[in-house]
């Protein structure tokens, strides 16, 4: 492994391996089993092993999707395999088939979240994250925003309390909003922060954090200066969480981001609250994301330029490392 390039500031840098596809990579089958490579290794573990071996930047962490209904032994094997690579494991919890904003779905959503939180607690995850404030691609068109916030607060605090998460070694739950089309209500930093603030106010502590994804910021309809201001305000309130370095619209090679990663990453660094950064790419032919390609054709563009996805993700790690190192050189990171 070539480790000629190092992250100089005190920032954890890793990969969200969504580029291996949900269908055929991350998503368990009807029996709860995860896809494997020809040699029997879980694809998620094998891919992170390749990245660790080939990248000149050694990632220190990974954020992996966890699904309700996944086989417990398979989940244990996946997390243990990632830890064996020397990676801290963060889990991003997936919810489907129920809407967190609908009181009729409350018990179903809480049950799904508790299942995933249980896996995080059992297997020693560093943090949990989720997009669980709205159902993906299926949110209601018309809904009272304040009612949506209040119902989400109820759901998430229930899940945190009933699962034992609030009394565990995991000190934060990172909430991610999605772009318009994927979500209909919580579609920008400000709207998502409304939930995080309300939940933390009810808890009396800054337990919920706002995950800043550069791609979603870029596609949210708010300008770069508006996002920069929100990031500063969110951090000042103690609510800034994980950062995703991901390219807007294409969600492919980071060279397609049109400046959003640089601007939002710098804004987060300048707050003094940035701790963890993940590089995240999506496969432009993932069957699971066909609906997203329909609403945003740019998501289906091949941005590889002759590389493999592994190589393109590694290029992203190198790019973000140089950004972080230069943010330190300019005095924005310790």
mmCIF file of C-alpha atoms in Angstrom:
data_model
loop_
_atom_site.group_PDB
_atom_site.id
_atom_site.type_symbol
_atom_site.label_atom_id
_atom_site.label_comp_id
_atom_site.label_asym_id
_atom_site.label_seq_id
_atom_site.Cartn_x
_atom_site.Cartn_y
_atom_site.Cartn_z
ATOM 1 C CA UNK A 1 0.000 0.000 0.000
ATOM 2 C CA UNK A 2 1.318 3.439 -1.003
ATOM 3 C CA UNK A 3 0.770 5.832 1.914
ATOM 4 C CA UNK A 4 2.685 8.714 0.421
ATOM 5 C CA UNK A 5 -0.163 11.179 0.992
ATOM 6 C CA UNK A 6 -1.439 11.777 4.508
ATOM 7 C CA UNK A 7 -4.273 13.782 5.987
ATOM 8 C CA UNK A 8 -2.421 16.381 8.047
ATOM 9 C CA UNK A 9 -5.228 18.000 10.085
ATOM 10 C CA UNK A 10 -7.071 16.088 12.800
ATOM 11 C CA UNK A 11 -9.887 15.003 10.520
ATOM 12 C CA UNK A 12 -11.208 11.475 10.025
ATOM 13 C CA UNK A 13 -11.442 10.769 6.284
ATOM 14 C CA UNK A 14 -13.269 7.825 4.790
ATOM 15 C CA UNK A 15 -15.573 6.429 2.131
ATOM 16 C CA UNK A 16 -19.288 5.750 1.812
ATOM 17 C CA UNK A 17 -19.099 2.796 -0.618
ATOM 18 C CA UNK A 18 -22.374 3.483 -2.425
ATOM 19 C CA UNK A 19 -20.444 3.176 -5.691
ATOM 20 C CA UNK A 20 -20.686 -0.622 -5.390
ATOM 21 C CA UNK A 21 -24.444 -0.164 -6.047
ATOM 22 C CA UNK A 22 -27.340 -0.822 -3.733
ATOM 23 C CA UNK A 23 -28.693 -3.624 -5.925
ATOM 24 C CA UNK A 24 -25.868 -6.135 -6.163
ATOM 25 C CA UNK A 25 -23.690 -4.483 -3.541
ATOM 26 C CA UNK A 26 -25.240 -3.044 -0.383
ATOM 27 C CA UNK A 27 -28.844 -4.225 -0.373
ATOM 28 C CA UNK A 28 -29.579 -7.569 1.285
ATOM 29 C CA UNK A 29 -31.675 -10.112 -0.611
ATOM 30 C CA UNK A 30 -35.065 -11.424 0.478
ATOM 31 C CA UNK A 31 -33.326 -13.719 2.974
ATOM 32 C CA UNK A 32 -31.356 -10.851 4.480
ATOM 33 C CA UNK A 33 -28.078 -11.968 2.886
ATOM 34 C CA UNK A 34 -25.592 -9.464 1.455
ATOM 35 C CA UNK A 35 -23.994 -9.834 -1.998
ATOM 36 C CA UNK A 36 -20.596 -11.521 -2.132
ATOM 37 C CA UNK A 37 -17.698 -11.669 -4.553
ATOM 38 C CA UNK A 38 -16.573 -14.879 -6.258
ATOM 39 C CA UNK A 39 -14.144 -15.640 -3.416
ATOM 40 C CA UNK A 40 -16.970 -15.469 -0.855
ATOM 41 C CA UNK A 41 -16.096 -12.088 0.651
ATOM 42 C CA UNK A 42 -18.852 -9.557 1.210
ATOM 43 C CA UNK A 43 -18.636 -7.035 -1.625
ATOM 44 C CA UNK A 44 -18.674 -4.088 0.795
ATOM 45 C CA UNK A 45 -15.703 -5.443 2.736
ATOM 46 C CA UNK A 46 -13.785 -6.512 -0.362
ATOM 47 C CA UNK A 47 -14.180 -3.085 -1.957
ATOM 48 C CA UNK A 48 -13.024 -1.202 1.130
ATOM 49 C CA UNK A 49 -10.052 -3.581 1.286
ATOM 50 C CA UNK A 50 -9.163 -2.694 -2.313
ATOM 51 C CA UNK A 51 -9.409 1.011 -1.579
ATOM 52 C CA UNK A 52 -7.227 0.664 1.514
ATOM 53 C CA UNK A 53 -4.646 -1.281 -0.457
ATOM 54 C CA UNK A 54 -4.560 0.886 -3.578
ATOM 55 C CA UNK A 55 -5.133 4.419 -2.340
ATOM 56 C CA UNK A 56 -2.155 6.678 -1.580
ATOM 57 C CA UNK A 57 -4.411 8.090 1.138
ATOM 58 C CA UNK A 58 -5.257 5.553 3.832
ATOM 59 C CA UNK A 59 -8.903 6.026 4.853
ATOM 60 C CA UNK A 60 -9.541 5.742 8.573
ATOM 61 C CA UNK A 61 -13.283 5.150 8.496
ATOM 62 C CA UNK A 62 -16.252 4.065 6.437
ATOM 63 C CA UNK A 63 -19.972 4.748 6.554
ATOM 64 C CA UNK A 64 -22.042 1.759 5.562
ATOM 65 C CA UNK A 65 -25.773 1.359 4.949
ATOM 66 C CA UNK A 66 -27.703 -0.874 7.328
ATOM 67 C CA UNK A 67 -31.172 -2.186 6.477
ATOM 68 C CA UNK A 68 -33.937 -3.513 8.709
ATOM 69 C CA UNK A 69 -34.373 -7.223 8.051
ATOM 70 C CA UNK A 70 -30.730 -7.847 7.224
ATOM 71 C CA UNK A 71 -29.435 -11.126 8.587
ATOM 72 C CA UNK A 72 -27.811 -10.460 11.953
ATOM 73 C CA UNK A 73 -24.877 -12.773 11.305
ATOM 74 C CA UNK A 74 -24.234 -11.116 7.943
ATOM 75 C CA UNK A 75 -24.335 -7.657 9.511
ATOM 76 C CA UNK A 76 -21.919 -8.811 12.193
ATOM 77 C CA UNK A 77 -19.590 -10.247 9.549
ATOM 78 C CA UNK A 78 -19.679 -7.041 7.521
ATOM 79 C CA UNK A 79 -18.892 -4.756 10.444
ATOM 80 C CA UNK A 80 -16.204 -7.090 11.793
ATOM 81 C CA UNK A 81 -14.627 -7.286 8.334
ATOM 82 C CA UNK A 82 -14.509 -3.511 8.019
ATOM 83 C CA UNK A 83 -13.040 -3.137 11.490
ATOM 84 C CA UNK A 84 -10.391 -5.731 10.622
ATOM 85 C CA UNK A 85 -9.193 -3.325 7.936
ATOM 86 C CA UNK A 86 -8.502 -0.773 10.660
ATOM 87 C CA UNK A 87 -11.573 1.288 9.820
ATOM 88 C CA UNK A 88 -13.926 2.984 12.258
ATOM 89 C CA UNK A 89 -17.439 2.003 11.214
ATOM 90 C CA UNK A 90 -20.275 4.518 10.999
ATOM 91 C CA UNK A 91 -23.751 3.257 10.123
ATOM 92 C CA UNK A 92 -26.314 5.051 7.978
ATOM 93 C CA UNK A 93 -29.737 3.663 8.802
ATOM 94 C CA UNK A 94 -32.207 3.047 5.978
ATOM 95 C CA UNK A 95 -35.973 3.311 6.399
ATOM 96 C CA UNK A 96 -38.501 2.253 3.767
ATOM 97 C CA UNK A 97 -42.175 1.541 3.289
ATOM 98 C CA UNK A 98 -43.251 3.999 5.964
ATOM 99 C CA UNK A 99 -43.263 7.785 6.230
ATOM 100 C CA UNK A 100 -41.799 9.401 9.371
ATOM 101 C CA UNK A 101 -44.089 12.417 8.902
ATOM 102 C CA UNK A 102 -47.259 10.303 9.013
ATOM 103 C CA UNK A 103 -48.537 9.582 12.555
ATOM 104 C CA UNK A 104 -50.098 6.358 11.249
ATOM 105 C CA UNK A 105 -46.598 5.103 10.332
ATOM 106 C CA UNK A 106 -44.957 6.066 13.622
ATOM 107 C CA UNK A 107 -44.655 2.590 15.135
ATOM 108 C CA UNK A 108 -43.342 1.128 11.870
ATOM 109 C CA UNK A 109 -40.659 3.796 11.492
ATOM 110 C CA UNK A 110 -39.612 3.540 15.144
ATOM 111 C CA UNK A 111 -39.329 -0.251 14.828
ATOM 112 C CA UNK A 112 -37.068 0.032 11.775
ATOM 113 C CA UNK A 113 -34.852 2.622 13.439
ATOM 114 C CA UNK A 114 -34.597 0.619 16.656
ATOM 115 C CA UNK A 115 -33.508 -2.440 14.690
ATOM 116 C CA UNK A 116 -30.668 -0.533 13.043
ATOM 117 C CA UNK A 117 -29.675 1.240 16.250
ATOM 118 C CA UNK A 118 -29.505 -2.166 17.897
ATOM 119 C CA UNK A 119 -26.985 -3.291 15.287
ATOM 120 C CA UNK A 120 -24.948 -0.122 15.858
ATOM 121 C CA UNK A 121 -24.855 -0.676 19.612
ATOM 122 C CA UNK A 122 -24.158 -4.407 19.378
ATOM 123 C CA UNK A 123 -21.252 -4.031 16.965
ATOM 124 C CA UNK A 124 -19.615 -0.870 18.282
ATOM 125 C CA UNK A 125 -20.405 1.676 15.574
ATOM 126 C CA UNK A 126 -18.847 5.107 16.044
ATOM 127 C CA UNK A 127 -21.968 6.998 14.994
ATOM 128 C CA UNK A 128 -25.374 6.581 13.403
ATOM 129 C CA UNK A 129 -26.813 8.648 10.580
ATOM 130 C CA UNK A 130 -30.036 8.512 8.598
ATOM 131 C CA UNK A 131 -32.220 10.186 6.004
ATOM 132 C CA UNK A 132 -35.189 9.178 8.146
ATOM 133 C CA UNK A 133 -37.018 12.520 8.285
ATOM 134 C CA UNK A 134 -38.916 11.695 5.096
ATOM 135 C CA UNK A 135 -39.618 8.658 2.937
ATOM 136 C CA UNK A 136 -37.359 8.538 -0.127
ATOM 137 C CA UNK A 137 -39.123 9.513 -3.369
ATOM 138 C CA UNK A 138 -42.511 9.113 -1.698
ATOM 139 C CA UNK A 139 -43.129 12.127 0.513
ATOM 140 C CA UNK A 140 -46.574 13.782 0.458
ATOM 141 C CA UNK A 141 -46.956 16.787 -1.830
ATOM 142 C CA UNK A 142 -48.852 18.929 0.663
ATOM 143 C CA UNK A 143 -48.034 18.766 4.349
ATOM 144 C CA UNK A 144 -47.905 21.276 7.169
ATOM 145 C CA UNK A 145 -44.205 21.874 7.803
ATOM 146 C CA UNK A 146 -44.510 22.451 11.538
ATOM 147 C CA UNK A 147 -46.563 19.273 11.874
ATOM 148 C CA UNK A 148 -43.907 17.357 9.912
ATOM 149 C CA UNK A 149 -41.187 18.640 12.238
ATOM 150 C CA UNK A 150 -43.192 17.786 15.354
ATOM 151 C CA UNK A 151 -43.969 14.254 14.185
ATOM 152 C CA UNK A 152 -40.334 13.663 13.260
ATOM 153 C CA UNK A 153 -39.215 14.851 16.680
ATOM 154 C CA UNK A 154 -41.628 12.413 18.301
ATOM 155 C CA UNK A 155 -40.460 9.508 16.118
ATOM 156 C CA UNK A 156 -36.736 10.075 16.490
ATOM 157 C CA UNK A 157 -36.743 10.757 20.210
ATOM 158 C CA UNK A 158 -38.850 7.650 20.745
ATOM 159 C CA UNK A 159 -36.370 5.582 18.737
ATOM 160 C CA UNK A 160 -33.387 7.060 20.571
ATOM 161 C CA UNK A 161 -34.898 6.480 24.008
ATOM 162 C CA UNK A 162 -36.455 3.066 23.427
ATOM 163 C CA UNK A 163 -33.292 1.672 21.828
ATOM 164 C CA UNK A 164 -31.006 2.854 24.618
ATOM 165 C CA UNK A 165 -29.063 5.037 22.186
ATOM 166 C CA UNK A 166 -29.165 8.099 24.449
ATOM 167 C CA UNK A 167 -27.373 6.201 27.206
ATOM 168 C CA UNK A 168 -24.780 4.554 24.958
ATOM 169 C CA UNK A 169 -21.241 5.385 23.857
ATOM 170 C CA UNK A 170 -22.639 6.816 20.611
ATOM 171 C CA UNK A 171 -22.920 10.531 21.276
ATOM 172 C CA UNK A 172 -24.662 11.757 18.138
ATOM 173 C CA UNK A 173 -27.238 10.920 15.472
ATOM 174 C CA UNK A 174 -26.535 12.634 12.144
ATOM 175 C CA UNK A 175 -29.542 13.640 10.027
ATOM 176 C CA UNK A 176 -29.210 14.016 6.259
ATOM 177 C CA UNK A 177 -31.640 15.859 4.003
ATOM 178 C CA UNK A 178 -32.009 14.973 0.317
ATOM 179 C CA UNK A 179 -32.408 16.960 -2.887
ATOM 180 C CA UNK A 180 -35.831 18.032 -4.212
ATOM 181 C CA UNK A 181 -37.430 15.055 -5.920
ATOM 182 C CA UNK A 182 -35.868 12.576 -3.537
ATOM 183 C CA UNK A 183 -37.595 14.518 -0.751
ATOM 184 C CA UNK A 184 -40.474 16.979 -1.010
ATOM 185 C CA UNK A 185 -40.354 18.657 2.407
ATOM 186 C CA UNK A 186 -36.891 18.593 4.008
ATOM 187 C CA UNK A 187 -34.941 19.644 0.922
ATOM 188 C CA UNK A 188 -32.298 22.082 2.172
ATOM 189 C CA UNK A 189 -30.038 22.746 5.149
ATOM 190 C CA UNK A 190 -32.391 25.266 6.720
ATOM 191 C CA UNK A 191 -35.433 23.019 6.597
ATOM 192 C CA UNK A 192 -33.529 20.015 7.948
ATOM 193 C CA UNK A 193 -32.031 22.164 10.700
ATOM 194 C CA UNK A 194 -35.574 23.017 11.849
ATOM 195 C CA UNK A 195 -35.973 19.370 12.832
ATOM 196 C CA UNK A 196 -32.533 19.058 14.428
ATOM 197 C CA UNK A 197 -33.045 22.218 16.520
ATOM 198 C CA UNK A 198 -36.492 21.113 17.668
ATOM 199 C CA UNK A 199 -35.309 17.619 18.611
ATOM 200 C CA UNK A 200 -32.290 18.920 20.518
ATOM 201 C CA UNK A 201 -34.406 21.512 22.296
ATOM 202 C CA UNK A 202 -36.766 18.808 23.509
ATOM 203 C CA UNK A 203 -33.854 16.612 24.610
ATOM 204 C CA UNK A 204 -31.982 19.467 26.247
ATOM 205 C CA UNK A 205 -28.705 18.495 24.551
ATOM 206 C CA UNK A 206 -27.082 18.599 21.108
ATOM 207 C CA UNK A 207 -27.528 14.932 20.352
ATOM 208 C CA UNK A 208 -28.886 15.278 16.829
ATOM 209 C CA UNK A 209 -26.469 16.727 14.274
ATOM 210 C CA UNK A 210 -26.994 17.905 10.717
ATOM 211 C CA UNK A 211 -25.060 15.982 8.090
ATOM 212 C CA UNK A 212 -23.863 18.359 5.365
ATOM 213 C CA UNK A 213 -23.760 16.719 1.942
ATOM 214 C CA UNK A 214 -22.216 19.028 -0.660
ATOM 215 C CA UNK A 215 -24.261 17.421 -3.443
ATOM 216 C CA UNK A 216 -27.584 17.960 -1.705
ATOM 217 C CA UNK A 217 -26.604 21.527 -0.853
ATOM 218 C CA UNK A 218 -25.795 22.135 -4.513
ATOM 219 C CA UNK A 219 -29.101 20.720 -5.715
ATOM 220 C CA UNK A 220 -31.247 22.276 -2.971
ATOM 221 C CA UNK A 221 -31.974 25.574 -4.685
ATOM 222 C CA UNK A 222 -30.062 27.658 -2.133
ATOM 223 C CA UNK A 223 -26.946 29.512 -3.302
ATOM 224 C CA UNK A 224 -23.392 28.837 -2.142
ATOM 225 C CA UNK A 225 -23.395 31.962 0.109
ATOM 226 C CA UNK A 226 -26.731 30.895 1.631
ATOM 227 C CA UNK A 227 -25.337 27.438 2.393
ATOM 228 C CA UNK A 228 -22.109 28.889 3.791
ATOM 229 C CA UNK A 229 -24.104 31.106 6.148
ATOM 230 C CA UNK A 230 -26.270 28.201 7.266
ATOM 231 C CA UNK A 231 -23.217 26.009 7.916
ATOM 232 C CA UNK A 232 -21.704 28.725 10.104
ATOM 233 C CA UNK A 233 -24.955 29.179 12.025
ATOM 234 C CA UNK A 234 -25.507 25.435 12.441
ATOM 235 C CA UNK A 235 -21.986 24.988 13.804
ATOM 236 C CA UNK A 236 -22.351 27.963 16.165
ATOM 237 C CA UNK A 237 -25.440 26.280 17.611
ATOM 238 C CA UNK A 238 -23.500 23.032 18.153
ATOM 239 C CA UNK A 239 -25.462 21.106 15.532
ATOM 240 C CA UNK A 240 -22.881 20.503 12.758
ATOM 241 C CA UNK A 241 -22.192 16.864 11.956
ATOM 242 C CA UNK A 242 -20.542 14.678 9.325
ATOM 243 C CA UNK A 243 -19.584 16.096 5.913
ATOM 244 C CA UNK A 244 -20.129 14.229 2.628
ATOM 245 C CA UNK A 245 -17.840 15.217 -0.256
ATOM 246 C CA UNK A 246 -20.126 14.310 -3.128
ATOM 247 C CA UNK A 247 -20.725 15.962 -6.491
ATOM 248 C CA UNK A 248 -24.045 17.647 -7.084
ATOM 249 C CA UNK A 249 -26.381 16.291 -9.797
ATOM 250 C CA UNK A 250 -24.097 13.563 -11.185
ATOM 251 C CA UNK A 251 -23.076 12.120 -7.793
ATOM 252 C CA UNK A 252 -20.074 10.802 -9.721
ATOM 253 C CA UNK A 253 -16.494 12.018 -10.072
ATOM 254 C CA UNK A 254 -15.821 14.917 -7.704
ATOM 255 C CA UNK A 255 -14.554 16.955 -10.665
ATOM 256 C CA UNK A 256 -18.211 17.451 -11.693
ATOM 257 C CA UNK A 257 -19.240 19.308 -8.534
ATOM 258 C CA UNK A 258 -18.943 22.865 -9.966
ATOM 259 C CA UNK A 259 -17.264 24.213 -6.839
ATOM 260 C CA UNK A 260 -19.732 23.056 -4.221
ATOM 261 C CA UNK A 261 -17.437 20.654 -2.385
ATOM 262 C CA UNK A 262 -14.702 23.256 -2.072
ATOM 263 C CA UNK A 263 -17.072 25.967 -0.856
ATOM 264 C CA UNK A 264 -19.056 23.920 1.647
ATOM 265 C CA UNK A 265 -16.024 21.989 2.931
ATOM 266 C CA UNK A 266 -14.179 25.264 3.535
ATOM 267 C CA UNK A 267 -17.231 26.707 5.267
ATOM 268 C CA UNK A 268 -17.403 23.682 7.564
ATOM 269 C CA UNK A 269 -13.648 23.819 8.258
ATOM 270 C CA UNK A 270 -13.795 27.496 9.191
ATOM 271 C CA UNK A 271 -16.326 26.761 11.954
ATOM 272 C CA UNK A 272 -13.825 24.695 13.931
ATOM 273 C CA UNK A 273 -16.449 21.946 14.283
ATOM 274 C CA UNK A 274 -15.523 19.711 11.339
ATOM 275 C CA UNK A 275 -14.470 16.244 12.489
ATOM 276 C CA UNK A 276 -15.379 13.620 9.885
ATOM 277 C CA UNK A 277 -15.437 13.727 6.076
ATOM 278 C CA UNK A 278 -16.589 10.964 3.731
ATOM 279 C CA UNK A 279 -16.110 10.706 -0.029
ATOM 280 C CA UNK A 280 -19.325 9.432 -1.595
ATOM 281 C CA UNK A 281 -19.996 8.442 -5.217
ATOM 282 C CA UNK A 282 -22.947 6.587 -6.697
ATOM 283 C CA UNK A 283 -22.909 4.159 -9.604
ATOM 284 C CA UNK A 284 -24.615 5.744 -12.606
ATOM 285 C CA UNK A 285 -26.312 2.445 -13.547
ATOM 286 C CA UNK A 286 -27.496 1.260 -10.127
ATOM 287 C CA UNK A 287 -30.909 -0.359 -10.653
ATOM 288 C CA UNK A 288 -32.065 0.904 -7.254
ATOM 289 C CA UNK A 289 -31.599 4.512 -8.362
ATOM 290 C CA UNK A 290 -33.540 4.319 -11.616
ATOM 291 C CA UNK A 291 -36.280 6.590 -10.243
ATOM 292 C CA UNK A 292 -33.672 9.203 -9.368
ATOM 293 C CA UNK A 293 -32.271 9.119 -12.896
ATOM 294 C CA UNK A 294 -35.766 9.776 -14.207
ATOM 295 C CA UNK A 295 -36.163 12.979 -12.200
ATOM 296 C CA UNK A 296 -32.524 13.991 -12.700
ATOM 297 C CA UNK A 297 -30.988 12.655 -15.946
ATOM 298 C CA UNK A 298 -27.603 14.028 -14.890
ATOM 299 C CA UNK A 299 -27.462 11.311 -12.268
ATOM 300 C CA UNK A 300 -27.059 8.772 -15.066
ATOM 301 C CA UNK A 301 -23.983 10.347 -16.666
ATOM 302 C CA UNK A 302 -20.848 8.205 -16.813
ATOM 303 C CA UNK A 303 -18.125 10.365 -15.217
ATOM 304 C CA UNK A 304 -15.427 7.691 -15.046
ATOM 305 C CA UNK A 305 -13.336 8.805 -18.057
ATOM 306 C CA UNK A 306 -12.021 5.268 -18.510
ATOM 307 C CA UNK A 307 -11.404 4.564 -14.823
ATOM 308 C CA UNK A 308 -13.086 2.024 -12.570
ATOM 309 C CA UNK A 309 -15.282 3.231 -9.733
ATOM 310 C CA UNK A 310 -12.607 2.117 -7.293
ATOM 311 C CA UNK A 311 -10.074 4.341 -9.045
ATOM 312 C CA UNK A 312 -12.512 7.252 -9.212
ATOM 313 C CA UNK A 313 -13.246 7.027 -5.480
ATOM 314 C CA UNK A 314 -9.502 6.930 -4.775
ATOM 315 C CA UNK A 315 -9.093 10.066 -6.901
ATOM 316 C CA UNK A 316 -11.765 11.602 -4.661
ATOM 317 C CA UNK A 317 -9.833 10.658 -1.535
ATOM 318 C CA UNK A 318 -6.696 12.286 -2.964
ATOM 319 C CA UNK A 319 -8.626 15.417 -3.960
ATOM 320 C CA UNK A 320 -10.261 15.824 -0.539
ATOM 321 C CA UNK A 321 -6.984 15.140 1.274
ATOM 322 C CA UNK A 322 -5.275 17.945 -0.616
ATOM 323 C CA UNK A 323 -8.200 20.243 0.165
ATOM 324 C CA UNK A 324 -8.018 19.400 3.879
ATOM 325 C CA UNK A 325 -4.238 19.797 3.993
ATOM 326 C CA UNK A 326 -4.451 23.170 2.293
ATOM 327 C CA UNK A 327 -7.238 24.292 4.609
ATOM 328 C CA UNK A 328 -4.820 23.517 7.435
ATOM 329 C CA UNK A 329 -1.992 25.376 5.687
ATOM 330 C CA UNK A 330 -4.262 28.418 5.411
ATOM 331 C CA UNK A 331 -5.056 28.299 9.113
ATOM 332 C CA UNK A 332 -8.629 26.995 8.957
ATOM 333 C CA UNK A 333 -7.981 23.553 10.444
ATOM 334 C CA UNK A 334 -5.807 22.565 13.403
#
